[in-house]
Short mmCIF file of C-alpha atoms in Angstrom, two decimals:
data_model
loop_
_atom_site.label_atom_id
_atom_site.label_comp_id
_atom_site.label_asym_id
_atom_site.label_seq_id
_atom_site.Cartn_x
_atom_site.Cartn_y
_atom_site.Cartn_z
CA MET A 1 39.60 -16.37 -49.30
CA ALA A 2 40.25 -12.62 -49.00
CA GLN A 3 42.77 -11.35 -46.52
CA ILE A 4 42.02 -8.30 -44.37
CA ALA A 5 44.76 -5.70 -44.55
CA VAL A 6 46.16 -4.73 -41.16
CA ASN A 7 47.49 -1.23 -40.64
CA PRO A 8 51.02 -1.68 -39.25
CA THR A 9 50.84 1.69 -37.47
CA PHE A 10 47.66 0.79 -35.59
CA ASP A 11 48.13 1.33 -31.84
CA ALA A 12 45.62 -0.63 -29.76
CA ALA A 13 46.79 0.99 -26.52
CA LEU A 14 46.16 4.47 -27.96
CA LEU A 15 42.72 3.41 -29.14
CA ARG A 16 41.85 2.08 -25.66
CA LYS A 17 43.11 5.32 -24.09
CA LYS A 18 41.03 7.46 -26.44
CA LEU A 19 37.97 5.28 -25.88
CA ARG A 20 38.37 5.57 -22.09
CA GLN A 21 38.68 9.36 -22.40
CA PHE A 22 35.54 9.52 -24.54
CA VAL A 23 33.50 7.35 -22.18
CA SER A 24 34.75 9.35 -19.19
CA ALA A 25 33.80 12.65 -20.84
CA LEU A 26 30.41 11.24 -21.77
CA GLY A 27 29.84 10.16 -18.18
CA ARG A 28 30.78 13.60 -16.87
CA GLY A 29 28.38 15.19 -19.34
CA ILE A 30 25.52 12.93 -18.32
CA LYS A 31 26.22 13.60 -14.65
CA ALA A 32 26.32 17.37 -15.21
CA TYR A 33 23.05 17.23 -17.16
CA GLY A 34 21.35 15.27 -14.38
CA GLU A 35 22.60 17.67 -11.73
CA SER A 36 21.46 20.70 -13.71
CA LYS A 37 17.98 19.23 -14.12
CA THR A 38 17.81 18.54 -10.39
CA ARG A 39 18.99 22.05 -9.55
CA ALA A 40 16.53 23.59 -12.00
CA GLY A 41 13.74 21.73 -10.21
CA GLU A 42 14.97 22.95 -6.84
CA ILE A 43 15.09 26.55 -8.10
CA ALA A 44 11.57 26.22 -9.50
CA ALA A 45 10.30 24.79 -6.22
CA LEU A 46 11.87 27.60 -4.20
CA ASN A 47 10.58 30.25 -6.62
CA ALA A 48 7.08 28.84 -6.17
CA LYS A 49 7.22 29.56 -2.43
CA THR A 50 5.93 32.78 -0.97
CA ASP A 51 8.32 35.36 0.45
CA GLU A 52 7.09 34.39 3.92
CA GLN A 53 7.91 30.73 3.33
CA LEU A 54 11.37 31.64 2.06
CA ALA A 55 11.92 33.89 5.08
CA ALA A 56 11.03 30.97 7.35
CA MET A 57 13.84 29.07 5.63
CA GLY A 58 16.20 31.99 6.13
CA LEU A 59 16.22 32.90 2.44
CA ARG A 60 15.34 35.90 0.32
CA ARG A 61 14.19 35.49 -3.26
CA ASP A 62 17.44 36.99 -4.59
CA GLN A 63 19.43 34.34 -2.69
CA ILE A 64 17.77 31.29 -4.28
CA ALA A 65 20.41 30.64 -6.94
CA VAL A 66 23.25 31.10 -4.45
CA HIS A 67 21.51 28.70 -2.07
CA VAL A 68 20.96 26.04 -4.74
CA PHE A 69 24.52 26.24 -6.08
CA ARG A 70 26.19 26.80 -2.69
CA ASP A 71 28.28 23.63 -3.02
CA MET A 72 29.86 24.93 -6.22
CA PHE A 73 30.87 28.39 -5.01
CA TYR A 74 32.55 29.92 -2.01
CA VAL A 75 30.30 32.74 -0.90
#
């Protein structure tokens, strides 16, 4: 029966660490993508409103992006 060669320098702990980092980065990317899609929909919905409707909300058309991303910036 054939023996499988084992690399004596293989570090299982390092592999686990790298795998955790990869999965974490992937999760952050998926979350960012989902948030951007949601924000794009919110921007589209606000852009579809009339200026009068925006004014009733206390917004001007040029403030839509700032309003949608207000949690990410200090304005």
